[in-house]
Coordinates of C-alpha atoms and ligand atoms in Angstrom, one line a residue:
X823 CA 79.2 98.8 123.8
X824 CA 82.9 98.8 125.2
X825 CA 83.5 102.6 126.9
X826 CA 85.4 104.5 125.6
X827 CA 89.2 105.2 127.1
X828 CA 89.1 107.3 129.5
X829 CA 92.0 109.6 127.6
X830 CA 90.6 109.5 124.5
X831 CA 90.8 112.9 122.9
X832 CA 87.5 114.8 122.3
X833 CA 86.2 116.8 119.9
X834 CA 83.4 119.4 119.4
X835 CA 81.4 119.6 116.3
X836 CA 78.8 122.6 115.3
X837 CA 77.4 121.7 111.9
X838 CA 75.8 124.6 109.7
X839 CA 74.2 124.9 106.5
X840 CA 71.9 122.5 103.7
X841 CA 71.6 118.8 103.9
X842 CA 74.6 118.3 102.1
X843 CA 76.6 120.1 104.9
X844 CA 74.9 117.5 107.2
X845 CA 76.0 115.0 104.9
X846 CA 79.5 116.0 104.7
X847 CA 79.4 116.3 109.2
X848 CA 78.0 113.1 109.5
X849 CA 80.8 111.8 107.2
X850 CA 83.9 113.5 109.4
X851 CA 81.6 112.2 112.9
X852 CA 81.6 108.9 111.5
X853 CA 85.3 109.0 111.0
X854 CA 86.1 110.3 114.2
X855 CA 84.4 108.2 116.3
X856 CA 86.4 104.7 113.6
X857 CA 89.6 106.3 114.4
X858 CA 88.5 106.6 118.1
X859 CA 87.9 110.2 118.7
X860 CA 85.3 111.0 121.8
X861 CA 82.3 113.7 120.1
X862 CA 80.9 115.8 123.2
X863 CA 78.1 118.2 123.1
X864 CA 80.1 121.3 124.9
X865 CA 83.1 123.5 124.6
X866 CA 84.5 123.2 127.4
X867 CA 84.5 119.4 127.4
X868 CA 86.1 119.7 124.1
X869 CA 89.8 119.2 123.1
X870 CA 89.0 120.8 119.4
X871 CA 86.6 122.0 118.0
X872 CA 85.3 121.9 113.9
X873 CA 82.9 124.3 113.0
X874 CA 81.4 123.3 109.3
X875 CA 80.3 126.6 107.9
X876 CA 77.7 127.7 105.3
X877 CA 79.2 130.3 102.9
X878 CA 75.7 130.6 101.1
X879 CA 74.4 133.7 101.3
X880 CA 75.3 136.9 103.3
X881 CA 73.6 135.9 106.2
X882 CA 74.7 132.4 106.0
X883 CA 78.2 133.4 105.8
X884 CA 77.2 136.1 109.4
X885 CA 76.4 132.9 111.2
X886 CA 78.7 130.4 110.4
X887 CA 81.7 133.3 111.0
X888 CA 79.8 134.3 114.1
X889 CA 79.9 130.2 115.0
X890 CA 83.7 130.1 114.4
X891 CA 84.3 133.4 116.5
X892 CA 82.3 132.0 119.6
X893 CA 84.3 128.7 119.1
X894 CA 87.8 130.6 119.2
X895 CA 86.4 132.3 122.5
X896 CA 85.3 129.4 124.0
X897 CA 86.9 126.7 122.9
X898 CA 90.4 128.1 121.3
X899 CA 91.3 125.1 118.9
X900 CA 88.8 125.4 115.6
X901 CA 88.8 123.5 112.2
X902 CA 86.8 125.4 109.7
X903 CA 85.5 123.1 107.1
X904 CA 82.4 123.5 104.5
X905 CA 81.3 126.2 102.0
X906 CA 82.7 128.9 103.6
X907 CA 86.1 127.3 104.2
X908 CA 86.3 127.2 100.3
X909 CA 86.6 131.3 100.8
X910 CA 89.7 130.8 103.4
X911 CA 91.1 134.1 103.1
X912 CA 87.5 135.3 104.6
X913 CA 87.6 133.4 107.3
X914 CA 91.2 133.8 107.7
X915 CA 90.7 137.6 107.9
X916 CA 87.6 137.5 110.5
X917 CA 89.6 134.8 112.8
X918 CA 93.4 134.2 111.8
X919 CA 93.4 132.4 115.2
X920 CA 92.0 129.4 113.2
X921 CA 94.1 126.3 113.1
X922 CA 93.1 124.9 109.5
X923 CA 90.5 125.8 106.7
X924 CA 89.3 123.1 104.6
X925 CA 86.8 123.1 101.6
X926 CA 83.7 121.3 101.3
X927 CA 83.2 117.5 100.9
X928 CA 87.4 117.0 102.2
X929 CA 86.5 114.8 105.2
X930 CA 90.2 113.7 104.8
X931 CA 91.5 117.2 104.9
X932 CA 89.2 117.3 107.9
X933 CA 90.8 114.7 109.8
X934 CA 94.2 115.5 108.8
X935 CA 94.0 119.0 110.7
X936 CA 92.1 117.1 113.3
X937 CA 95.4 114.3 113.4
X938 CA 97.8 117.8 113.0
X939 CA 96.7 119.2 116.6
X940 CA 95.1 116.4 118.3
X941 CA 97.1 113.2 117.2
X942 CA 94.9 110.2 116.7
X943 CA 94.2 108.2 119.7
X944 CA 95.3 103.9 119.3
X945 CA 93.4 101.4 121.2
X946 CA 95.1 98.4 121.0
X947 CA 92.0 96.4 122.1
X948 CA 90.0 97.7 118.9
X949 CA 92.0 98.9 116.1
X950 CA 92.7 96.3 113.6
X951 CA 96.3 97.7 112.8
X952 CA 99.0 99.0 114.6
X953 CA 99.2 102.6 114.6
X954 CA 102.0 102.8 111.7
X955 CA 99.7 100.6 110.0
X956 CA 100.0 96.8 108.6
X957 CA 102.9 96.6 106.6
X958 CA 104.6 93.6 104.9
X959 CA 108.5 94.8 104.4
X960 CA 110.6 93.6 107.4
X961 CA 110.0 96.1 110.4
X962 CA 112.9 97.9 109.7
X963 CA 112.0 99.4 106.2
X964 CA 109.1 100.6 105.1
X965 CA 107.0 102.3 101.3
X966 CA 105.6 105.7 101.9
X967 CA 103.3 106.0 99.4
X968 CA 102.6 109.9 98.7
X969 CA 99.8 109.9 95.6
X970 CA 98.2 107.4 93.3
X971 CA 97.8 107.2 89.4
X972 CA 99.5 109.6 87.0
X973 CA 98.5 112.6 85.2
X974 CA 101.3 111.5 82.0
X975 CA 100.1 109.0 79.4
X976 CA 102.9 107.1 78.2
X977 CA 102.2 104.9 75.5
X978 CA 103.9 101.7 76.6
X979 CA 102.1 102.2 80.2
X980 CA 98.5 101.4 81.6
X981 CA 98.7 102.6 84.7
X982 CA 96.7 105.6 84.1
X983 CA 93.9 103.6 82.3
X984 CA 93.4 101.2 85.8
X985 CA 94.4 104.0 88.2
X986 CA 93.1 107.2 87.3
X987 CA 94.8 110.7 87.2
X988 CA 97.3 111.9 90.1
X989 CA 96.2 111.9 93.8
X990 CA 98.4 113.4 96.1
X991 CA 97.7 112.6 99.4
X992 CA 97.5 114.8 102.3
X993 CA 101.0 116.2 103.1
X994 CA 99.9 116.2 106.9
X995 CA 98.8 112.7 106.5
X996 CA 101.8 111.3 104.6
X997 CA 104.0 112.9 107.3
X998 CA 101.9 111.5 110.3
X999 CA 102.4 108.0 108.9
X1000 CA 106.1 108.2 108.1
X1001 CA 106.3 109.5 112.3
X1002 CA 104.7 106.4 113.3
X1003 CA 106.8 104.3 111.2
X1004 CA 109.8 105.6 112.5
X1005 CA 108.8 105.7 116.1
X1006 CA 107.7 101.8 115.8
X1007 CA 112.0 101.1 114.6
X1008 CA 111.8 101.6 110.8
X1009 CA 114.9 102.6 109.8
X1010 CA 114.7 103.2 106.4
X1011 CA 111.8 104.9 104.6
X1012 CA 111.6 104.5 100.7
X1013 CA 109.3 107.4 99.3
X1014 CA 106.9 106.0 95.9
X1015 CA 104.0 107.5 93.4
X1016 CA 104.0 106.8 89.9
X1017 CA 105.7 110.5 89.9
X1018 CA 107.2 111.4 93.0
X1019 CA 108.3 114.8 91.4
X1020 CA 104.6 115.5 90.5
X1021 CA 103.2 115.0 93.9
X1022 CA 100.6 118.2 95.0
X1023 CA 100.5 119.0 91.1
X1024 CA 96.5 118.1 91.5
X1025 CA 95.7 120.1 94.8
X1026 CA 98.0 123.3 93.6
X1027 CA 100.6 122.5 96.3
X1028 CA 98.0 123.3 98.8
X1029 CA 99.4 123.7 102.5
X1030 CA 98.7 120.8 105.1
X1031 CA 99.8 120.5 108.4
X1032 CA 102.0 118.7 110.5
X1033 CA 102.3 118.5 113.9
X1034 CA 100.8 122.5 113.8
X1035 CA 103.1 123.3 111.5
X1036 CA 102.2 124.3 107.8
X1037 CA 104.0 122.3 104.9
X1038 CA 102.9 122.6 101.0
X1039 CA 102.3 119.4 99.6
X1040 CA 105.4 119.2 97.4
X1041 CA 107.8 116.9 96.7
X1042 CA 111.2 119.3 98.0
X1043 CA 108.5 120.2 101.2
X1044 CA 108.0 116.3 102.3
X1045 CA 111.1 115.8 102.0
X1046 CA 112.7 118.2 103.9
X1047 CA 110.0 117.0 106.1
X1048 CA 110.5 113.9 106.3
X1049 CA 114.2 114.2 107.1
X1050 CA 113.5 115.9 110.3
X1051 CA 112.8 111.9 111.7
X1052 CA 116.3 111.1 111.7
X1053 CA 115.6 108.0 109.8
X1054 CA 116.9 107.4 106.1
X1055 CA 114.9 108.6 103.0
X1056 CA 115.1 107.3 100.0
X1057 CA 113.6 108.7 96.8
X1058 CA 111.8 106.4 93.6
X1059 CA 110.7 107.5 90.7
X1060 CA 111.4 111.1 90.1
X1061 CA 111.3 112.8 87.0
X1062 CA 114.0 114.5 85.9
X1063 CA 112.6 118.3 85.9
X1064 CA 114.2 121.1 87.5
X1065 CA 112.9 121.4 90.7
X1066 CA 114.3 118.0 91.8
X1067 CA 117.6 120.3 91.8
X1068 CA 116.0 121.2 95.0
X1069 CA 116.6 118.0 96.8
X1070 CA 119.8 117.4 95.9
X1071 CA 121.2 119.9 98.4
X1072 CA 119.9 118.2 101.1
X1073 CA 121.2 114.6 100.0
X1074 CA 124.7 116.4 99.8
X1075 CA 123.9 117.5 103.4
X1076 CA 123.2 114.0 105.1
X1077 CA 119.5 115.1 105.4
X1078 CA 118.5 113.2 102.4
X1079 CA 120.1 109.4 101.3
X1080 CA 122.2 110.2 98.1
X1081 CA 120.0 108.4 96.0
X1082 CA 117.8 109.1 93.1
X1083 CA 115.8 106.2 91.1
X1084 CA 115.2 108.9 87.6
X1085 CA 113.4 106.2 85.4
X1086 CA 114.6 108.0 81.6
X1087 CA 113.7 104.7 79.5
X1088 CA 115.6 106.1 76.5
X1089 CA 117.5 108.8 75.3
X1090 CA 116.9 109.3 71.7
X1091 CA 114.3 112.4 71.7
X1092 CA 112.5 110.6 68.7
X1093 CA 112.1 107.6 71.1
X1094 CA 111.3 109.4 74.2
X1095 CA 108.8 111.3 72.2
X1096 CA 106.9 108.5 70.9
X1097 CA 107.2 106.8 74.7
X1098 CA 105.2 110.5 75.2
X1099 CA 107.5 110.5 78.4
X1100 CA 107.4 113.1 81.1
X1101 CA 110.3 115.4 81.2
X1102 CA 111.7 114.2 77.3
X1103 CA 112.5 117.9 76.6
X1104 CA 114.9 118.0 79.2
X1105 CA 119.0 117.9 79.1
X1106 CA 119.4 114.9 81.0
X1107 CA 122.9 114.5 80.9
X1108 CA 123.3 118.3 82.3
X1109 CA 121.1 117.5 84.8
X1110 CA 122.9 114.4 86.0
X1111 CA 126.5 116.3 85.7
X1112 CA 124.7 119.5 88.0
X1113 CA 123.7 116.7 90.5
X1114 CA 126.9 114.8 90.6
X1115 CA 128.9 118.7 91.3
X1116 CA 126.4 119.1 94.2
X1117 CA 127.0 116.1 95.8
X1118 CA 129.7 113.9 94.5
X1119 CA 128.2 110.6 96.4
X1120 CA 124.7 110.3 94.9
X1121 CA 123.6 107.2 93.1
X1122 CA 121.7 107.7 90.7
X1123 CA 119.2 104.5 89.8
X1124 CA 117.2 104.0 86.2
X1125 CA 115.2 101.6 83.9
X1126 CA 114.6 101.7 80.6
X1127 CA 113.6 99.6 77.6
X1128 CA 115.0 98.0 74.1
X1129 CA 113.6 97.4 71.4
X1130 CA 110.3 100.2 71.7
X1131 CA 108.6 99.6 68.7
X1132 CA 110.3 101.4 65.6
X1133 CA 113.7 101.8 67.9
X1134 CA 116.3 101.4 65.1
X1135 CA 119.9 100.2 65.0
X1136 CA 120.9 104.2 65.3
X1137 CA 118.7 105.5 68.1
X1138 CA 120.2 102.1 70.2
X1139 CA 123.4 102.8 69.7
X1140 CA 122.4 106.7 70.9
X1141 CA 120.7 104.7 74.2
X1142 CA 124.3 103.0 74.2
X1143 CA 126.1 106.1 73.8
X1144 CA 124.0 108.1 76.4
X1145 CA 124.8 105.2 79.0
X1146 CA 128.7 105.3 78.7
X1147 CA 128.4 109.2 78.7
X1148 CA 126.0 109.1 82.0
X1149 CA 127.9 106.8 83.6
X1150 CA 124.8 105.2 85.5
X1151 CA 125.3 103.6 89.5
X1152 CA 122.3 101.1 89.0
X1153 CA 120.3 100.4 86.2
X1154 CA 118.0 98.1 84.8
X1155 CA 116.5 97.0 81.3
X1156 CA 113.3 95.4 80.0
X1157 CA 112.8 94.6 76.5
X1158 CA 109.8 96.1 75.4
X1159 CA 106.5 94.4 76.1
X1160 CA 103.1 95.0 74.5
X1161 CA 100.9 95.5 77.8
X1162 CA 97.5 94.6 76.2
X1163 CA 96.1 98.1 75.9
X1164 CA 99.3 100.0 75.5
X1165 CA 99.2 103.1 72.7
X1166 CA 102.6 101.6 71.8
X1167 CA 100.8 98.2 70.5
X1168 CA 100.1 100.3 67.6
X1169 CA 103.3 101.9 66.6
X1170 CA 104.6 100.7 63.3
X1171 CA 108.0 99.2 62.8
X1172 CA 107.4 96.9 65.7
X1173 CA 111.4 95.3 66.7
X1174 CA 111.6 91.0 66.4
X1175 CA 111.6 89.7 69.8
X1176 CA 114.7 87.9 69.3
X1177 CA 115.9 91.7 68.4
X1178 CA 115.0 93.2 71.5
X1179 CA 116.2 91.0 73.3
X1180 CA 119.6 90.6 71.9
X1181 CA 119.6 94.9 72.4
X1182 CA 118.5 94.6 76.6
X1183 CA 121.5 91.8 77.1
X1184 CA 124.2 94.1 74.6
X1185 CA 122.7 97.0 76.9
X1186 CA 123.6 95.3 80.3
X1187 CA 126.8 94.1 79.4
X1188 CA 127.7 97.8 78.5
X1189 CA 126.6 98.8 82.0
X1190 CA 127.6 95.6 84.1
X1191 CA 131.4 97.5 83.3
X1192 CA 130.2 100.7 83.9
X1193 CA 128.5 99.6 87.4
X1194 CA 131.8 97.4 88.5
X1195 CA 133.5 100.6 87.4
X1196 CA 131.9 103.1 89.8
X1197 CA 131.2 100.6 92.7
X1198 CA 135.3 101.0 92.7
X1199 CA 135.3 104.2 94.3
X1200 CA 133.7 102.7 97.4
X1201 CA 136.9 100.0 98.1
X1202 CA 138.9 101.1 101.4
X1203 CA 136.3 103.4 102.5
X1204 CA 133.8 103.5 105.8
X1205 CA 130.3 103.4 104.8
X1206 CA 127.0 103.4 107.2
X1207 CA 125.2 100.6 106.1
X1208 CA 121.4 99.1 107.3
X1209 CA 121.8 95.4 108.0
X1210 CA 118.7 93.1 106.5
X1211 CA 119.9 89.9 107.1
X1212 CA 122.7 88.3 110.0
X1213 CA 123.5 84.7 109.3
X1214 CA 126.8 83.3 111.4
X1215 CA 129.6 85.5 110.9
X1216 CA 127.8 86.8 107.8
X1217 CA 125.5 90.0 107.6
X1218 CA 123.4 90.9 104.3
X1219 CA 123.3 94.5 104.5
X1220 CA 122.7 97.5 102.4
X1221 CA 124.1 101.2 102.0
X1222 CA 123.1 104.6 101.3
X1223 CA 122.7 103.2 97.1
X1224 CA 121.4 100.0 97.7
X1225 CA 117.4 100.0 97.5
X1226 CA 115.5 96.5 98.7
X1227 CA 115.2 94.3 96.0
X1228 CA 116.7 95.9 93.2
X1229 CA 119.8 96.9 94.0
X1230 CA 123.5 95.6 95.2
X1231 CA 123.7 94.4 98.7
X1232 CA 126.8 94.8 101.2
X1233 CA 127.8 91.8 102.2
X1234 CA 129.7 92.2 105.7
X1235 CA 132.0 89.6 107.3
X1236 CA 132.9 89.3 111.1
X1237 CA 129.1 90.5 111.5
X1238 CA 128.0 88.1 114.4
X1239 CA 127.3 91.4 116.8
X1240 CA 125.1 92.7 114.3
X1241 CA 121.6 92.3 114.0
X1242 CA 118.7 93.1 111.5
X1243 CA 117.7 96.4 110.9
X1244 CA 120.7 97.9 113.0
X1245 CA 122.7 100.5 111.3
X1246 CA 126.4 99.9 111.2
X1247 CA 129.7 101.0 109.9
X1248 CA 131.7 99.2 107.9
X1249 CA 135.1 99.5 105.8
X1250 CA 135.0 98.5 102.4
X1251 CA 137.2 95.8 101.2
X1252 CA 136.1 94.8 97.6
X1253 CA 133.5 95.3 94.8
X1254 CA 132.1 93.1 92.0
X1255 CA 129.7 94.2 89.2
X1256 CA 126.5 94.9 92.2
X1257 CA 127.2 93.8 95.2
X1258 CA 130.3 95.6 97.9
X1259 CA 132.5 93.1 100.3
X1260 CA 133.1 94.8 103.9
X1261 CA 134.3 93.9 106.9
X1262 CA 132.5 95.3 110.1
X1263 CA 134.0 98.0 112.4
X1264 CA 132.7 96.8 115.5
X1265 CA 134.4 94.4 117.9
Ligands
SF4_2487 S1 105.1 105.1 82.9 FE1 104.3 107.2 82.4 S2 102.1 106.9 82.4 FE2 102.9 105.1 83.4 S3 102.8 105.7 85.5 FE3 104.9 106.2 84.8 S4 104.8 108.4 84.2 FE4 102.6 107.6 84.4

């Protein structure tokens, strides 16, 4: 067996309770020793300590508090996890000295306290992936994915049929992986979910930690979060509710890229309705005007589709209508497409094919003007832009509203100095319907 390194951190376990406590230490001492972690027998060899407790009975709930007190005293870094951690203001009254309480069966809660005060050790001669993980965007930019599946059941959608309900991940964890992605040179971070703006919905917004700091797992937390790592941020798919107001300051404040991808898919309330879309109710046009007073810069990104099944003449020229009125920096359209297994397979009224889509290219011609429109305010101006691609003279780069693959790009001349994933400034010198022309600042 190759020995473990001889600064691998340790950590002490006391295990409490029923088999099904066992269970649940054996689980979190498995996944200690994968990540690396050394498991010793005493306190004082230990650099934590996790104390899973038994909350059964009054004497049960004696021990395992006496456990955690005699822990504190001898040890002074203790995880509570287990039955009794499910009561945390009891153990947080008894020992507020605690680092972190987690429930039973949270192994992953477990570790992310564990990661939180005693970052996980990375040996390079047995870990299959580099600490910020395998990832197959170019090393400069990276997905952050915070949750899976979606708690919403739109009709034209089957993601929550394959996927499940929402699953936010641990706000601790999220935050430890976007740190190693920008201390291995990622530049640019792009933050994704089905529903970013739901994220923590399913564990109440429940407070994780990061690096011994508490953070609520919440979309406005991460992200202020996140913007402590001095790398961009860039937000997809958030629903247009109210707290996303909440960001917004911080994009106008340089914390935050000025960017918002706000998928709305229609804007006829009868449509919306039948799409059973989250946030229909809302005044989206209000909402886009408050964000636009806040911080005059943002981009704001969306999709949507023509032709959903019973979508008539009228409620596509109000789709029409909302677009010139929203004045939109990057959108894109699909014409609807019965996903075998979609609700919206069995609306009636379904629109002719050739119908919807003769209504998606009428749809991006009215916002191929709009888009050359707005791009206009960015001619003559400096912008800091993330270079993807040098060839030559010639750089492919992107700026604070370009997202990979779906947006504009910035194409720079004179750019033989830079190099991929470099930040750079640039001055503006034209702009077509997507893409900006620049010329590089740097001699
Ligand atoms: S389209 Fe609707 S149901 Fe599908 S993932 Fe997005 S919000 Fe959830």
């Amino acid at each position: 067996m190759k020995p473990r390194p001889a600064a691998a951190p340790t950590v002490g376990f006391v295990s409490l309770g029923c088999p099904k406590a066992l269970v649940d230490s054996e689980r979190i001492l498995t996944q200690l020793r994968a990540e690396g972690y050394g498991i010793v027998p005493r306190y004082e060899e230990a650099d934590l300590v996790v104390v899973n407790t038994c909350g059964f009975i009054d004497s049960a709930v004696d021990e395992s508090l006496g456990a955690i007190g005699e822990a504190l005293r001898e040890n002074g870094k203790v995880v509570v996890t287990g039955c009794l951690g499910a009561k945390g203001e009891v153990v947080r009254k008894a020992h507020p000295a605690v680092l972190a309480v987690t429930g039973p069966h949270d192994t992953e809660a477990v570790m992310t306290a564990v990661h939180a005060h005693l970052p996980k050790p990375h040996d390079p001669f047995t870990d299959l992936v580099p600490p910020q993980g395998v990832k197959l965007t170019p090393r400069h930019y990276a997905y952050l994915k915070i949750s899976e599946g979606c708690n919403h059941r739109c009709t034209f959608c089957i993601i929550p049929s394959m996927r499940g309900d929402l699953v936010s991940r641990p706000v601790g964890e999220v935050l430890q992986e976007a740190e190693n992605l920008a201390r291995a040179g990622v530049q640019e971070l792009l933050v994704i979910s089905q529903d970013t703006s739901a994220y923590g919905v399913d564990v109440k917004y429940r407070t994780g930690f990061w690096k011994g700091r508490p953070v609520k797992t919440r979309m406005a937390d991460l992200v202020q979060a996140l913007s402590s790592l001095g790398v961009w941020v860039r937000l997809h798919y958030v629903y247009p509710y109210p707290h996303v107001d909440d960001v917004v300051p911080l994009m106008a404040g340089g914390k935050l890229l000025p960017y918002l991808d706000v998928p709305f898919q229609h804007a006829s309330p009868r449509i919306l309705k039948l799409m059973k879309r989250p946030a229909s109710a809302e005044d989206n046009l209000a909402r886009i005007r408050a964000w636009r007073e806040i911080c005059p810069d943002i981009t704001i990104r969306s999709t949507f589709i023509a032709g959903f099944p019973g979508e008539t003449e009228a409620e596509f020229a109000e789709l029409l209508a909302f677009l010139e009125e929203a004045q939109l920096d990057r959108v894109g359209c699909f014409a609807y497409s019965p996903v075998e297994g979609a609700a919206a397979n069995a609306l009636p009224d379904a629109v002719p094919a050739e119908e919807r889509e003769d209504r998606r290219r009428r749809f991006m011609a009215v916002q191929a003007r709009i888009s050359a429109r707005r791009l206009q305010r960015f001619v003559g101006r400096e912008l800091e832009v993330l270079v993807d691609k040098v060839d030559g003279n010639a750089a492919v780069a992107r700026g604070p509203g370009d997202a990979p693959e779906i947006d504009g790009r910035v194409l720079v001349d004179r750019a033989r100095w830079l190099k991929a994933g470099q930040l750079a400034r640039v001055r503006i010198t034209r702009a077509d319907e997507h893409d900006l022309f620049a010329e590089s600042l740097l001699q």
